Amino acid sequence: MKIGTIDFGERPLFLAPMEDVTDIGFRMLCKRYGAAMVYTEFVSAEAVIRSIKSTLDKMVINDEERPVGIQIYGRDVESMVEAAKVVEQAHPDVIDINFGCPVKKVAGKGAGAGMLRNIPLLLDITREVVKAVHVPVTVKTRLGWDCNNLVITTLAEQLQDCGIAALTIHGRTRSQMYTGQADWTLIGEVKRNPRIHIPIIGNGDITTPEAAHEAFERYGVDAVMVGRATFGRPWVFKEMREGVDSLTIDDKIDILEEQLRINVARIDEYRGILHTRRHLAASPIFKGIPDFRQTRIAMLRAETVDELTGILESCRQRLRTTS
């Protein structure tokens, strides 16, 4: 499977771009454990143009994580084109356009999945961004705005005609947000369309090796994108590729502690902890700890590396006694 000249091999697994989740430390670990492609947190076109430091910081790329994509969102042609040109200077391997974010602060203002209510503008933005940059441009979107407007089968052809190099489809509508079950049938229909020749990447509810296997076998997608299942679990790509969980609890806690060290070294202690502790609190490996709620609260309140590492080591000991 290829995007532009990038060859990802057979059945690649991609890390989904997620705000406040896919920072550089997390991306590097996901890459190490089998993610074929990672994405930065998405960035606002307006913030890119205005050179907002916190936004520009999200676009910093480490060569160890390549290939990597930067995802942008916005609601008009001019700002999206200008932002894409700025983003290109950060040297991503791919620029991805977000037409899928369902949250109110994005979709409610006409960007992200909000573009699904204005298909002509969506296509204009895509066409002009493709023309404005030299790196491959891809798109991530949803099935449609709601169940009465499932536009993806037609939209996929239109986006391909705009010149995109690949299309990621999340198997929900905007109205569903992240509720209910992702519907992969329309993703499969797009992939089976003989007029579609670009790679189709499926996304939604891929949480286990079995789900990833079914996505490839049943729906024929070229790649699978994994999102929320990665929280506190960067090794999930290894599990999905191998079909088995081969890491011990000690291995996994070591990985989480390394994520903490990477983020602290990259930024500073305070912000590095902020970037990491939400992953730790969400990690499924701690579910075996009795009355974990209080420990989770302590993780989310920890303000020093020593404090957070101490909590993790305590968890390690408790998990050893319960296993």
CSV table of C-alpha atoms in Angstrom, one decimal:
chain,number,residue,atom,x,y,z
A,1,MET,CA,0.0,0.0,0.0
A,2,LYS,CA,1.4,3.4,-1.0
A,3,ILE,CA,0.6,7.1,-0.4
A,4,GLY,CA,2.6,9.0,-3.0
A,5,THR,CA,6.0,7.4,-3.0
A,6,ILE,CA,5.8,6.1,0.6
A,7,ASP,CA,5.4,2.3,0.6
A,8,PHE,CA,3.8,1.0,3.9
A,9,GLY,CA,3.8,-2.7,3.0
A,10,GLU,CA,0.9,-5.0,3.5
A,11,ARG,CA,-1.9,-4.2,5.9
A,12,PRO,CA,-0.4,-1.2,7.7
A,13,LEU,CA,-1.7,0.2,10.9
A,14,PHE,CA,-1.9,4.0,11.3
A,15,LEU,CA,-2.1,6.1,14.5
A,16,ALA,CA,-5.1,8.4,14.3
A,17,PRO,CA,-4.5,12.2,14.8
A,18,MET,CA,-6.0,13.1,18.2
A,19,GLU,CA,-6.0,16.4,20.0
A,20,ASP,CA,-4.1,16.3,23.4
A,21,VAL,CA,-3.1,12.7,22.7
A,22,THR,CA,-0.7,12.3,19.7
A,23,ASP,CA,2.2,14.4,21.0
A,24,ILE,CA,5.7,13.6,19.8
A,25,GLY,CA,6.6,11.3,22.7
A,26,PHE,CA,3.5,9.2,22.2
A,27,ARG,CA,4.0,9.1,18.4
A,28,MET,CA,7.5,7.9,18.7
A,29,LEU,CA,6.5,5.0,21.0
A,30,CYS,CA,3.6,4.0,18.7
A,31,LYS,CA,6.0,4.0,15.8
A,32,ARG,CA,8.5,1.8,17.7
A,33,TYR,CA,5.7,-0.7,18.4
A,34,GLY,CA,4.4,-1.1,14.9
A,35,ALA,CA,2.5,2.0,13.7
A,36,ALA,CA,3.3,2.4,10.0
A,37,MET,CA,2.2,6.0,10.0
A,38,VAL,CA,1.6,8.5,12.8
A,39,TYR,CA,-0.1,11.9,12.8
A,40,THR,CA,0.4,15.0,14.9
A,41,GLU,CA,-2.5,16.6,16.8
A,42,PHE,CA,-4.6,18.5,14.3
A,43,VAL,CA,-3.9,22.2,13.9
A,44,SER,CA,-6.2,25.1,13.1
A,45,ALA,CA,-5.5,26.8,9.8
A,46,GLU,CA,-6.2,30.2,11.5
A,47,ALA,CA,-3.8,29.5,14.3
A,48,VAL,CA,-1.1,28.3,11.9
A,49,ILE,CA,-1.4,31.5,9.9
A,50,ARG,CA,-1.2,33.7,13.0
A,51,SER,CA,1.9,31.7,14.1
A,52,ILE,CA,0.4,30.8,17.5
A,53,LYS,CA,3.3,29.2,19.4
A,54,SER,CA,1.3,26.3,20.9
A,55,THR,CA,0.1,25.4,17.5
A,56,LEU,CA,3.5,25.6,15.8
A,57,ASP,CA,4.8,23.4,18.6
A,58,LYS,CA,2.4,20.7,17.6
A,59,MET,CA,4.0,20.6,14.1
A,60,VAL,CA,7.5,19.8,15.3
A,61,ILE,CA,8.6,16.4,13.8
A,62,ASN,CA,11.3,14.0,14.8
A,63,ASP,CA,12.9,12.0,12.0
A,64,GLU,CA,12.6,8.8,14.2
A,65,GLU,CA,8.8,9.0,13.8
A,66,ARG,CA,8.6,9.2,10.0
A,67,PRO,CA,6.5,8.8,8.0
A,68,VAL,CA,4.4,11.4,9.8
A,69,GLY,CA,1.4,13.5,8.7
A,70,ILE,CA,0.3,16.9,9.9
A,71,GLN,CA,-3.5,17.3,9.9
A,72,ILE,CA,-5.1,20.7,9.4
A,73,TYR,CA,-8.7,22.0,9.7
A,74,GLY,CA,-10.4,25.2,8.7
A,75,ARG,CA,-13.5,26.6,7.0
A,76,ASP,CA,-12.4,28.6,4.0
A,77,VAL,CA,-10.2,28.1,1.0
A,78,GLU,CA,-7.8,31.0,1.5
A,79,SER,CA,-6.8,30.2,5.1
A,80,MET,CA,-6.5,26.5,4.4
A,81,VAL,CA,-4.3,27.1,1.4
A,82,GLU,CA,-2.1,29.5,3.3
A,83,ALA,CA,-1.9,27.2,6.3
A,84,ALA,CA,-1.0,24.2,4.1
A,85,LYS,CA,1.9,26.2,2.6
A,86,VAL,CA,3.2,26.9,6.2
A,87,VAL,CA,2.7,23.3,7.3
A,88,GLU,CA,4.7,22.1,4.3
A,89,GLN,CA,7.7,24.0,5.6
A,90,ALA,CA,7.6,21.7,8.7
A,91,HIS,CA,8.4,18.9,6.2
A,92,PRO,CA,5.6,16.4,6.9
A,93,ASP,CA,5.4,13.3,4.7
A,94,VAL,CA,1.7,13.9,4.2
A,95,ILE,CA,-0.7,16.8,4.8
A,96,ASP,CA,-4.1,15.5,5.9
A,97,ILE,CA,-7.3,17.6,5.8
A,98,ASN,CA,-9.7,17.1,8.6
A,99,PHE,CA,-13.3,16.9,7.5
A,100,GLY,CA,-14.3,14.6,10.3
A,101,CYS,CA,-13.9,16.2,13.7
A,102,PRO,CA,-17.4,16.2,15.2
A,103,VAL,CA,-16.9,18.4,18.3
A,104,LYS,CA,-19.0,21.5,18.6
A,105,LYS,CA,-16.1,24.0,18.8
A,106,VAL,CA,-14.9,22.7,15.4
A,107,ALA,CA,-17.9,21.3,13.5
A,108,GLY,CA,-20.3,23.8,14.9
A,109,LYS,CA,-18.2,26.6,13.2
A,110,GLY,CA,-18.3,24.9,9.9
A,111,ALA,CA,-14.9,23.2,10.0
A,112,GLY,CA,-14.1,19.5,10.5
A,113,ALA,CA,-17.2,17.4,10.0
A,114,GLY,CA,-19.1,20.7,9.7
A,115,MET,CA,-17.8,20.7,6.1
A,116,LEU,CA,-20.1,17.7,5.4
A,117,ARG,CA,-23.0,20.3,5.2
A,118,ASN,CA,-21.2,22.3,2.5
A,119,ILE,CA,-19.8,19.7,0.0
A,120,PRO,CA,-19.0,22.3,-2.7
A,121,LEU,CA,-16.8,24.3,-0.3
A,122,LEU,CA,-15.2,21.0,1.0
A,123,LEU,CA,-14.2,20.1,-2.5
A,124,ASP,CA,-13.0,23.6,-3.3
A,125,ILE,CA,-10.7,23.5,-0.2
A,126,THR,CA,-9.4,20.1,-1.1
A,127,ARG,CA,-8.7,21.0,-4.7
A,128,GLU,CA,-6.9,24.2,-3.9
A,129,VAL,CA,-4.8,22.7,-1.1
A,130,VAL,CA,-3.7,19.8,-3.4
A,131,LYS,CA,-2.6,22.4,-6.0
A,132,ALA,CA,-0.8,24.6,-3.4
A,133,VAL,CA,1.7,22.0,-2.0
A,134,HIS,CA,4.1,19.4,-3.2
A,135,VAL,CA,3.6,16.7,-0.6
A,136,PRO,CA,0.8,14.2,-0.8
A,137,VAL,CA,-2.6,15.5,0.4
A,138,THR,CA,-5.0,13.1,2.1
A,139,VAL,CA,-8.4,13.6,3.6
A,140,LYS,CA,-10.1,12.1,6.8
A,141,THR,CA,-13.9,12.4,7.0
A,142,ARG,CA,-17.0,10.6,8.1
A,143,LEU,CA,-20.0,8.8,6.4
A,144,GLY,CA,-22.0,12.0,6.4
A,145,TRP,CA,-23.6,14.6,8.6
A,146,ASP,CA,-26.3,12.3,9.9
A,147,CYS,CA,-28.1,9.0,8.9
A,148,ASN,CA,-30.2,10.9,6.4
A,149,ASN,CA,-27.2,12.3,4.6
A,150,LEU,CA,-24.8,9.4,4.0
A,151,VAL,CA,-22.7,11.0,1.3
A,152,ILE,CA,-19.5,9.1,1.5
A,153,THR,CA,-19.8,6.8,-1.5
A,154,THR,CA,-20.3,9.8,-3.8
A,155,LEU,CA,-17.9,12.1,-1.9
A,156,ALA,CA,-15.1,9.6,-2.1
A,157,GLU,CA,-15.1,9.8,-5.9
A,158,GLN,CA,-15.3,13.6,-5.8
A,159,LEU,CA,-12.4,13.8,-3.4
A,160,GLN,CA,-10.3,11.5,-5.6
A,161,ASP,CA,-11.1,13.7,-8.5
A,162,CYS,CA,-9.6,16.6,-6.5
A,163,GLY,CA,-6.3,14.9,-6.5
A,164,ILE,CA,-6.0,13.5,-3.0
A,165,ALA,CA,-3.5,10.6,-2.5
A,166,ALA,CA,-5.6,8.6,0.1
A,167,LEU,CA,-8.9,8.8,2.0
A,168,THR,CA,-9.5,7.8,5.6
A,169,ILE,CA,-13.2,7.1,6.5
A,170,HIS,CA,-14.5,7.0,10.1
A,171,GLY,CA,-17.5,4.7,10.1
A,172,ARG,CA,-19.8,7.1,11.9
A,173,THR,CA,-21.8,10.2,11.0
A,174,ARG,CA,-21.1,13.6,12.7
A,175,SER,CA,-24.4,13.3,14.6
A,176,GLN,CA,-23.2,10.0,16.2
A,177,MET,CA,-20.1,11.7,17.5
A,178,TYR,CA,-18.3,8.7,19.1
A,179,THR,CA,-21.4,6.9,20.3
A,180,GLY,CA,-22.9,3.7,19.0
A,181,GLN,CA,-21.0,1.3,16.8
A,182,ALA,CA,-19.0,2.3,13.8
A,183,ASP,CA,-20.6,1.1,10.5
A,184,TRP,CA,-18.0,-0.4,8.2
A,185,THR,CA,-20.4,-1.4,5.4
A,186,LEU,CA,-20.1,1.9,3.6
A,187,ILE,CA,-16.3,1.9,4.0
A,188,GLY,CA,-16.3,-1.5,2.3
A,189,GLU,CA,-18.6,-0.2,-0.4
A,190,VAL,CA,-16.2,2.7,-1.2
A,191,LYS,CA,-13.3,0.3,-1.3
A,192,ARG,CA,-15.1,-2.1,-3.7
A,193,ASN,CA,-16.1,0.8,-6.1
A,194,PRO,CA,-14.1,0.0,-9.3
A,195,ARG,CA,-13.7,3.7,-9.9
A,196,ILE,CA,-11.8,4.2,-6.7
A,197,HIS,CA,-8.0,3.8,-7.2
A,198,ILE,CA,-6.6,5.7,-4.2
A,199,PRO,CA,-5.9,3.8,-0.9
A,200,ILE,CA,-8.9,3.6,1.5
A,201,ILE,CA,-8.1,3.7,5.2
A,202,GLY,CA,-10.8,2.5,7.6
A,203,ASN,CA,-11.3,4.0,11.1
A,204,GLY,CA,-13.6,3.3,13.9
A,205,ASP,CA,-13.9,0.8,16.8
A,206,ILE,CA,-10.6,-1.0,16.0
A,207,THR,CA,-9.7,-2.0,19.5
A,208,THR,CA,-8.5,-5.6,19.2
A,209,PRO,CA,-6.3,-7.7,16.8
A,210,GLU,CA,-9.5,-9.5,15.8
A,211,ALA,CA,-11.2,-6.2,14.8
A,212,ALA,CA,-8.2,-5.1,12.8
A,213,HIS,CA,-8.1,-8.5,11.0
A,214,GLU,CA,-11.8,-8.3,10.2
A,215,ALA,CA,-11.4,-4.8,8.7
A,216,PHE,CA,-8.8,-6.1,6.2
A,217,GLU,CA,-10.5,-9.4,5.5
A,218,ARG,CA,-14.1,-8.4,5.3
A,219,TYR,CA,-14.0,-4.8,4.1
A,220,GLY,CA,-10.8,-4.9,2.1
A,221,VAL,CA,-9.3,-1.6,3.2
A,222,ASP,CA,-5.8,-0.8,2.4
A,223,ALA,CA,-4.9,0.3,5.9
A,224,VAL,CA,-6.5,0.6,9.3
A,225,MET,CA,-6.3,3.6,11.5
A,226,VAL,CA,-6.4,3.1,15.3
A,227,GLY,CA,-7.6,5.9,17.6
A,228,ARG,CA,-9.0,5.7,21.1
A,229,ALA,CA,-7.7,2.1,21.7
A,230,THR,CA,-4.1,3.6,21.8
A,231,PHE,CA,-4.8,5.7,25.0
A,232,GLY,CA,-2.1,4.6,27.5
A,233,ARG,CA,-1.4,1.6,25.2
A,234,PRO,CA,1.2,2.5,22.5
A,235,TRP,CA,2.1,-1.2,22.2
A,236,VAL,CA,-1.4,-1.9,20.8
A,237,PHE,CA,0.0,-1.9,17.3
A,238,LYS,CA,2.4,-4.7,18.2
A,239,GLU,CA,-0.6,-6.7,19.5
A,240,MET,CA,-2.6,-6.1,16.4
A,241,ARG,CA,0.3,-7.0,14.0
A,242,GLU,CA,1.2,-10.2,15.9
A,243,GLY,CA,-2.3,-11.2,17.0
A,244,VAL,CA,-1.1,-11.8,20.5
A,245,ASP,CA,-0.2,-9.8,23.6
A,246,SER,CA,3.4,-10.7,24.1
A,247,LEU,CA,4.5,-8.0,26.6
A,248,THR,CA,4.5,-8.4,30.3
A,249,ILE,CA,3.1,-5.9,32.8
A,250,ASP,CA,6.6,-4.9,33.6
A,251,ASP,CA,7.3,-4.3,29.9
A,252,LYS,CA,4.2,-2.1,29.7
A,253,ILE,CA,4.9,0.0,32.8
A,254,ASP,CA,8.5,0.5,31.5
A,255,ILE,CA,7.0,1.8,28.3
A,256,LEU,CA,4.8,4.2,30.1
A,257,GLU,CA,7.6,5.5,32.3
A,258,GLU,CA,9.7,6.0,29.1
A,259,GLN,CA,6.9,8.0,27.6
A,260,LEU,CA,7.0,10.2,30.7
A,261,ARG,CA,10.8,10.7,30.4
A,262,ILE,CA,10.5,11.5,26.7
A,263,ASN,CA,7.9,14.2,27.3
A,264,VAL,CA,9.7,15.8,30.3
A,265,ALA,CA,13.0,15.9,28.4
A,266,ARG,CA,11.3,17.3,25.3
A,267,ILE,CA,9.4,20.1,27.1
A,268,ASP,CA,9.8,20.5,30.8
A,269,GLU,CA,8.7,18.7,34.0
A,270,TYR,CA,5.3,20.4,34.4
A,271,ARG,CA,4.1,20.2,30.8
A,272,GLY,CA,5.7,16.9,30.2
A,273,ILE,CA,3.7,15.4,33.1
A,274,LEU,CA,0.5,17.1,31.7
A,275,HIS,CA,1.1,15.4,28.4
A,276,THR,CA,1.6,12.0,29.9
A,277,ARG,CA,-0.6,11.6,32.9
A,278,ARG,CA,-3.8,11.4,30.9
A,279,HIS,CA,-2.4,8.4,29.0
A,280,LEU,CA,-1.4,6.7,32.3
A,281,ALA,CA,-4.9,7.3,33.8
A,282,ALA,CA,-6.5,5.8,30.7
A,283,SER,CA,-4.3,2.8,30.4
A,284,PRO,CA,-6.2,-0.5,30.5
A,285,ILE,CA,-3.3,-2.3,32.2
A,286,PHE,CA,-4.4,-1.0,35.6
A,287,LYS,CA,-7.9,-2.4,35.5
A,288,GLY,CA,-6.7,-5.4,37.5
A,289,ILE,CA,-5.9,-3.2,40.5
A,290,PRO,CA,-8.6,-3.2,43.2
A,291,ASP,CA,-10.2,0.2,43.9
A,292,PHE,CA,-8.0,1.9,41.2
A,293,ARG,CA,-10.2,5.0,41.2
A,294,GLN,CA,-8.2,6.7,44.0
A,295,THR,CA,-4.9,5.8,42.3
A,296,ARG,CA,-6.2,7.2,39.0
A,297,ILE,CA,-7.0,10.5,40.8
A,298,ALA,CA,-3.5,10.6,42.2
A,299,MET,CA,-2.1,10.1,38.7
A,300,LEU,CA,-4.1,13.0,37.4
A,301,ARG,CA,-3.0,15.2,40.3
A,302,ALA,CA,0.7,14.3,40.2
A,303,GLU,CA,3.0,17.3,39.6
A,304,THR,CA,6.5,15.9,39.7
A,305,VAL,CA,8.3,13.0,37.9
A,306,ASP,CA,9.2,11.4,41.2
A,307,GLU,CA,5.6,11.5,42.4
A,308,LEU,CA,4.2,10.0,39.2
A,309,THR,CA,7.0,7.4,38.9
A,310,GLY,CA,6.3,6.4,42.5
A,311,ILE,CA,2.6,5.8,41.7
A,312,LEU,CA,3.6,3.7,38.7
A,313,GLU,CA,6.0,1.6,40.7
A,314,SER,CA,3.3,1.1,43.3
A,315,CYS,CA,1.0,-0.1,40.6
A,316,ARG,CA,3.7,-2.4,39.3
A,317,GLN,CA,3.9,-4.1,42.8
A,318,ARG,CA,0.1,-4.3,43.2
A,319,LEU,CA,-0.3,-5.9,39.7
A,320,ARG,CA,2.4,-8.4,40.5
A,321,THR,CA,0.5,-9.5,43.6
A,322,THR,CA,-2.8,-9.8,41.8
A,323,SER,CA,-1.5,-11.7,38.7
